[in-house]
Amino acid sequence: MNDDPCERELARALGDILDRKVEPESVPELAAEIETLNEIDRVIEADSTLPGRLSGHRILGEIGSGGMGRVLLALDEALGRKVAIKTLAARYAEDAGLRARFMQEARAMARVSHPHVARIYNLGPAGETPHFVMEYLEGAQLTRAAAGLSFGQKAELMLKVASAVHFLHQQGIVHRDLKPANILVGPDLEPKILDFGLALDLGGGERLSRIGEIAGTPEYLSPEQASGAAAIDARSDVFALGSLFYELLTGEVPFRGETVAQLLAHIREQDPAPPRRLHAAIPRDLQNICFKALEKDPAARYGSAREMADDLRRFLAGEAVHAEPPVYARLIRGKVAEHLRDLEAWRRDEIVSEAEYEGMRKHYNRLLEPEDAWILAARRLTLPQVTLYLGAWLLAVGAAFLTSFRYPALAGAPSVVLVWGFTLPMVWVGIREWRGGRFRVAIAYLLAFCLLAPIASLVTVEELRLFAVLTRGDLKFEFSHRMGFAREATNAQFWWALFAGLPICTWMRRFTQAPVFSLFFAANAALLSLATLLRMGLIDWVDRDPGRAYLHLLPIALVFLAAGYAVERLGHPEDSCYFYPFAVGFTWAALTGAVSYYEPYANWLRTTFPWTRGQLEYLFIGNAAIYFALDRVFERASSTQLHAVGKTFRFVIPGHVLTSLLLLGMHAKGRTEERVFEWLLPAMALAFVFSAIPRQMKNFFVTGLVFFAAGAYRLQENVFPGRAGWPAALLTAGLTLMIAAAWYAPLRVALLGPKKFLRKLQS
Amino acid sequence: MIETPTSTFTLLEAARAGDRQALSRAFEKYQRRLTVLVYYRVAPEARRFEEVEDLVQETFLRAWRDLDRFRWQSPDSFFRWLASIAGHVVIDQARYRARECRAGEEVPLRSASNPGGADPADIATPSRLLARKEAVERLLARLDELPADYREALVLAKIEGCTTAEIAGRMGKSREAVALLVYRALKRLRASAPERAR
């Protein structure tokens, strides 16, 4: 280091400048070095100098800076008003593409004149930094402005924003970057949309390329923007409106992420937490509106910002909103899939029993099914819904009266006109509401129509005297005559009216995709089957031989079973599940009715096995055997619903058998027979207790215990009266069993021998 | 839009209130300065621009995460704080490098060395980086030409914003010696200016 005193002097001065003790201008000898320092500054500092004038307006300061440039506050001296000037940063000014995009924004804004969109005054002249002059607005950004507002005011604010966005869309502009910072709310609560930086001109056809940036603020991007889809339309803005509304309601953005990649993934894949979970006070309708706008699939969203605005208007007017977002079902699905995986693991680890596993899985799967809109499948009863169905029911009951009673005032055509006058509007309103997306209301109306249509048909055929032929030409075989109805519809009329209901249910099922119409179809078909039996002479059969008449239900049961199986095989388990219960019901009714009334069976029993003395209880045990056989058969089937059918049959076996044994014992004649049943009852009860294990039938266990006690009592009464040994034996046996169970494993080793035990374990 | 002046203090206040854009702008203010700083903090063999960009991004991410811990003292304090985080980031990176496990680490945001990553929110989009990259790279090239002690003094003074007394303490030299180093560094740097002009 050579020792030039001049150089050291300058260096010291430079040091003072660096330490900010001296102004740089005070040492002119260092001008070149200072310039070099400034040069470094220019490279490493963001640009910070303000231009003096733009478009002739005096620049007063900077309002904000962001993505591509700055917004400056300026004074229009000619008019004496403040204006905002948006500039494109100098470093982008040379980029022709960016400049074109910037100008496009200005043009897009200039074309729009709307009270809720910031106005643009003029475009900067060619010689100056690219800029445009716009309305200067005072206010706070949307979410901050809305912080203290009521939900009604928030909805009103959102309504204005959505309407303005719809206006933009009508002008062919998709904003693409709606975010709180781009919506300014004045003190009068009037919002203004500004910053069209990313606006995509739908009309122009020209799409400006993105410059490697994600267009838009990530938090408010739509899933299709987040996945980089080329086709962005107005519904992207609807999604952003949903995000804004979510933040407005909850104070939080709907999607978050540690990194941008994660955030985008969440936007694409996750459903936001329901706003009401964050703030219980948020009206449910507003949550629904929010969710509907935030649907991942653009097709499931509001079709336009206008539709969203309409729903907000409906909310403000106290009307029911249309939004019925399927997002709840999806929210549940995500959670349930998780639980199901756990459940599966628990089953593998034998933490839950097979039966528990099946039971829980069934419940979870029910949660997974999209919530059917009809009342019994709804997870939440609401006053309007209950009222709707009550109304439908009153309609059905009232209409049914028209079929069976005489009203002089309504004789003839008036009754037909009246009943159809109430029936047809149901389907008209139902279809309209369905198309309008109000599924809950629609389904109530359509179900009412399904109920009313057969009744109205019946009234009509009665009045027109169609199908008036009597069964076997005899009035006494007619159902309504037998029941003593004032108006006597013939069995044939019943049949045709019910028959007319089938295609209606089928069509409704196809139109709405709601499985509840399959239930109505099955119920209708069940009644139709009974009407068929009536037309074949059921009343005659009952009169002559009630037991045999019951057996005629068996073919119906078989038809329902086959129908259920066929539908299930065709891949509609949500429909088939409504057929099986009818099959089970008809089977039970047929078998129970047959053994209760069918004399020939009793006679056959009496003659073939005289010791039975034709007692019905033996027949019930026979029925239990049939149910057992049915259970075994259905268990082999691959259908899970058939397994359930088998299980319902299995369920009644112990009751049938043990009740019969108890009754047989009570009615026994002779000492031997009495003894046989008295010992058989507790023995069978014990057998059921232990047979609860293999199939996890808890009702076997409970029924067995109860009947064992009954059996023990019978033994006490008839076999060991006054004998202390009996209770002592029971006490000893009980204690022995408990001890044995507590020492199960060592006992088992001791009894089987260790080797054998191990071998058994290994196998 | 009226209510957001752009001093670092107000930007940080807005950022604390949840405005991520404000934080992005605060970062943007210091991005280039930090780039140069980090460039000379990493080992010479690792001084690739892309690598440095990653480290700067990482610094910003940590700063974003730990923003609540930052206490405002003076206009310089935010950059000082960023610089200290950058110091940790560089040390961590050196450790990763040593263990050769950097390949498995997640680099969350997009950068030149991680083109598959996501775009950062508004911190430094590649396009913007590109515009300033050349200028910064030119500056770095010129700084690289300087003798090591000239450069160190200049970087500490100009980039890190240390006072001459602080630099003297760090470099173990007198204030006068430091001032002389900076003076000579600037003279050399000026000499390389015509080359840049071509």
Short mmCIF file of C-alpha atoms in Angstrom, two decimals, chain B:
data_model
loop_
_atom_site.label_atom_id
_atom_site.label_comp_id
_atom_site.label_asym_id
_atom_site.label_seq_id
_atom_site.Cartn_x
_atom_site.Cartn_y
_atom_site.Cartn_z
CA MET B 1 -54.81 1.58 -2.58
CA ILE B 2 -54.34 4.94 -1.03
CA GLU B 3 -53.25 3.62 2.26
CA THR B 4 -50.06 1.77 1.35
CA PRO B 5 -46.97 3.91 1.23
CA THR B 6 -43.95 1.82 0.55
CA SER B 7 -41.44 2.44 3.28
CA THR B 8 -40.08 -0.77 4.65
CA PHE B 9 -41.63 -0.04 8.02
CA THR B 10 -45.17 0.33 6.69
CA LEU B 11 -44.70 -2.63 4.38
CA LEU B 12 -43.69 -4.77 7.31
CA GLU B 13 -46.56 -3.52 9.38
CA ALA B 14 -48.93 -4.46 6.58
CA ALA B 15 -47.19 -7.81 6.24
CA ARG B 16 -47.70 -8.50 9.92
CA ALA B 17 -51.35 -7.67 9.47
CA GLY B 18 -51.47 -10.47 6.92
CA ASP B 19 -50.77 -8.70 3.64
CA ARG B 20 -48.45 -11.04 1.85
CA GLN B 21 -48.01 -8.71 -1.06
CA ALA B 22 -46.59 -6.07 1.22
CA LEU B 23 -43.99 -8.53 2.41
CA SER B 24 -43.18 -9.47 -1.15
CA ARG B 25 -42.56 -5.83 -1.90
CA ALA B 26 -40.35 -5.46 1.13
CA PHE B 27 -38.38 -8.47 -0.03
CA GLU B 28 -38.20 -7.16 -3.52
CA LYS B 29 -36.62 -4.02 -2.21
CA TYR B 30 -33.71 -5.97 -0.84
CA GLN B 31 -33.55 -8.83 -3.26
CA ARG B 32 -30.60 -7.65 -5.33
CA ARG B 33 -28.66 -6.37 -2.41
CA LEU B 34 -29.12 -9.70 -0.71
CA THR B 35 -28.14 -11.55 -3.86
CA VAL B 36 -24.77 -9.81 -3.96
CA LEU B 37 -24.31 -10.33 -0.24
CA VAL B 38 -25.07 -14.04 -0.39
CA TYR B 39 -22.91 -14.41 -3.47
CA TYR B 40 -19.86 -13.37 -1.49
CA ARG B 41 -20.86 -15.30 1.59
CA VAL B 42 -20.91 -18.68 -0.11
CA ALA B 43 -17.73 -20.57 -0.80
CA PRO B 44 -16.13 -19.46 -4.10
CA GLU B 45 -16.70 -22.85 -5.75
CA ALA B 46 -20.45 -22.60 -5.07
CA ARG B 47 -20.84 -19.12 -6.52
CA ARG B 48 -23.27 -19.90 -9.24
CA PHE B 49 -25.96 -17.35 -9.77
CA GLU B 50 -28.75 -19.92 -9.72
CA GLU B 51 -27.50 -21.40 -6.51
CA VAL B 52 -27.36 -17.96 -4.94
CA GLU B 53 -30.90 -17.24 -6.08
CA ASP B 54 -32.08 -20.34 -4.30
CA LEU B 55 -30.37 -19.22 -1.15
CA VAL B 56 -31.95 -15.80 -1.38
CA GLN B 57 -35.36 -17.39 -1.82
CA GLU B 58 -34.68 -19.62 1.13
CA THR B 59 -33.70 -16.55 3.15
CA PHE B 60 -36.96 -14.88 2.26
CA LEU B 61 -38.93 -17.96 3.15
CA ARG B 62 -37.31 -18.14 6.56
CA ALA B 63 -37.82 -14.43 7.04
CA TRP B 64 -41.46 -14.83 6.10
CA ARG B 65 -41.81 -17.65 8.59
CA ASP B 66 -40.03 -15.80 11.41
CA LEU B 67 -41.41 -12.37 10.71
CA ASP B 68 -42.94 -12.19 14.16
CA ARG B 69 -39.47 -12.28 15.68
CA PHE B 70 -38.25 -9.24 13.83
CA ARG B 71 -38.09 -5.99 15.81
CA TRP B 72 -37.89 -2.69 13.99
CA GLN B 73 -35.10 -0.43 15.21
CA SER B 74 -33.88 1.63 12.34
CA PRO B 75 -34.28 1.82 8.56
CA ASP B 76 -31.33 -0.54 8.25
CA SER B 77 -32.50 -3.12 10.72
CA PHE B 78 -34.65 -5.12 8.33
CA PHE B 79 -31.82 -5.67 5.92
CA ARG B 80 -29.46 -6.44 8.79
CA TRP B 81 -31.94 -9.02 9.95
CA LEU B 82 -32.25 -10.49 6.46
CA ALA B 83 -28.47 -10.57 6.22
CA SER B 84 -28.20 -12.51 9.46
CA ILE B 85 -30.78 -15.03 8.22
CA ALA B 86 -28.87 -15.28 4.96
CA GLY B 87 -25.77 -16.08 7.02
CA HIS B 88 -27.56 -19.04 8.59
CA VAL B 89 -28.90 -20.14 5.25
CA VAL B 90 -25.42 -20.11 3.74
CA ILE B 91 -24.01 -22.12 6.64
CA ASP B 92 -26.85 -24.63 6.39
CA GLN B 93 -26.34 -24.91 2.67
CA ALA B 94 -22.64 -25.57 3.21
CA ARG B 95 -23.57 -28.38 5.58
CA TYR B 96 -26.02 -29.87 3.11
CA ARG B 97 -23.43 -29.62 0.42
CA ALA B 98 -20.95 -31.42 2.63
CA ARG B 99 -23.40 -34.22 3.22
CA GLU B 100 -24.45 -34.23 -0.42
CA CYS B 101 -28.04 -34.45 0.60
CA ARG B 102 -29.17 -31.30 -1.01
CA ALA B 103 -30.65 -33.23 -3.89
CA GLY B 104 -33.35 -34.63 -1.66
CA GLU B 105 -34.26 -31.36 -0.09
CA GLU B 106 -37.35 -29.58 -1.17
CA VAL B 107 -36.74 -26.27 -2.81
CA PRO B 108 -40.23 -25.01 -2.73
CA LEU B 109 -40.26 -22.08 -5.09
CA ARG B 110 -39.35 -21.83 -8.71
CA SER B 111 -35.95 -20.56 -9.67
CA ALA B 112 -33.53 -21.09 -12.49
CA SER B 113 -32.05 -24.15 -10.84
CA ASN B 114 -35.47 -25.45 -9.91
CA PRO B 115 -37.58 -24.84 -12.96
CA GLY B 116 -40.19 -27.39 -11.91
CA GLY B 117 -40.97 -25.55 -8.71
CA ALA B 118 -43.87 -23.26 -8.16
CA ASP B 119 -43.72 -19.59 -8.89
CA PRO B 120 -43.13 -17.52 -5.84
CA ALA B 121 -46.09 -15.36 -4.99
CA ASP B 122 -44.76 -12.02 -5.94
CA ILE B 123 -41.24 -12.14 -4.62
CA ALA B 124 -39.19 -12.47 -7.71
CA THR B 125 -40.75 -13.98 -10.72
CA PRO B 126 -38.24 -15.36 -13.20
CA SER B 127 -39.05 -12.69 -15.72
CA ARG B 128 -38.32 -9.97 -13.28
CA LEU B 129 -35.24 -11.76 -12.12
CA LEU B 130 -34.15 -11.99 -15.71
CA ALA B 131 -34.40 -8.25 -16.16
CA ARG B 132 -32.27 -7.50 -13.17
CA LYS B 133 -30.17 -10.59 -13.36
CA GLU B 134 -27.97 -9.26 -16.11
CA ALA B 135 -27.23 -6.05 -14.26
CA VAL B 136 -26.46 -7.91 -11.07
CA GLU B 137 -24.36 -10.44 -12.90
CA ARG B 138 -22.38 -7.69 -14.58
CA LEU B 139 -21.81 -6.09 -11.21
CA LEU B 140 -20.73 -9.40 -9.73
CA ALA B 141 -18.35 -9.99 -12.62
CA ARG B 142 -16.76 -6.64 -11.99
CA LEU B 143 -16.54 -7.22 -8.27
CA ASP B 144 -14.97 -10.62 -8.95
CA GLU B 145 -12.13 -8.87 -10.72
CA LEU B 146 -11.16 -6.98 -7.58
CA PRO B 147 -8.50 -8.16 -5.15
CA ALA B 148 -10.12 -10.06 -2.30
CA ASP B 149 -9.54 -7.46 0.42
CA TYR B 150 -10.74 -4.58 -1.80
CA ARG B 151 -13.86 -6.51 -2.55
CA GLU B 152 -14.51 -7.53 1.01
CA ALA B 153 -14.28 -3.95 2.25
CA LEU B 154 -16.53 -2.68 -0.54
CA VAL B 155 -19.16 -5.39 -0.06
CA LEU B 156 -19.24 -4.79 3.67
CA ALA B 157 -19.54 -1.05 3.18
CA LYS B 158 -21.88 -0.85 0.26
CA ILE B 159 -23.87 -4.04 0.27
CA GLU B 160 -24.09 -4.94 3.90
CA GLY B 161 -24.16 -1.28 4.92
CA CYS B 162 -21.59 -1.51 7.70
CA THR B 163 -19.88 1.59 9.02
CA THR B 164 -16.12 1.87 8.50
CA ALA B 165 -15.63 1.21 12.21
CA GLU B 166 -17.61 -2.03 11.95
CA ILE B 167 -15.68 -3.10 8.87
CA ALA B 168 -12.45 -2.30 10.64
CA GLY B 169 -13.50 -4.55 13.49
CA ARG B 170 -14.44 -7.38 11.18
CA MET B 171 -11.38 -7.19 8.98
CA GLY B 172 -8.97 -6.51 11.81
CA LYS B 173 -7.71 -3.30 10.22
CA SER B 174 -7.81 0.36 11.12
CA ARG B 175 -10.64 2.64 9.95
CA GLU B 176 -8.21 4.46 7.72
CA ALA B 177 -7.03 1.26 6.11
CA VAL B 178 -10.61 0.23 5.45
CA ALA B 179 -11.46 3.61 3.92
CA LEU B 180 -8.42 3.29 1.70
CA LEU B 181 -9.43 -0.19 0.62
CA VAL B 182 -12.89 1.03 -0.33
CA TYR B 183 -11.45 4.05 -2.13
CA ARG B 184 -9.10 1.89 -4.17
CA ALA B 185 -11.82 -0.66 -4.82
CA LEU B 186 -14.02 2.08 -6.26
CA LYS B 187 -11.18 3.38 -8.40
CA ARG B 188 -10.58 -0.12 -9.79
CA LEU B 189 -14.26 -0.66 -10.33
CA ARG B 190 -14.49 2.61 -12.24
CA ALA B 191 -11.64 1.48 -14.41
CA SER B 192 -13.67 -1.56 -15.47
CA ALA B 193 -16.67 0.63 -16.33
CA PRO B 194 -15.78 1.32 -19.98
CA GLU B 195 -15.65 -2.39 -20.54
CA ARG B 196 -19.27 -2.59 -19.35
CA ALA B 197 -20.28 0.19 -21.67
CA ARG B 198 -19.36 -1.72 -24.76
#
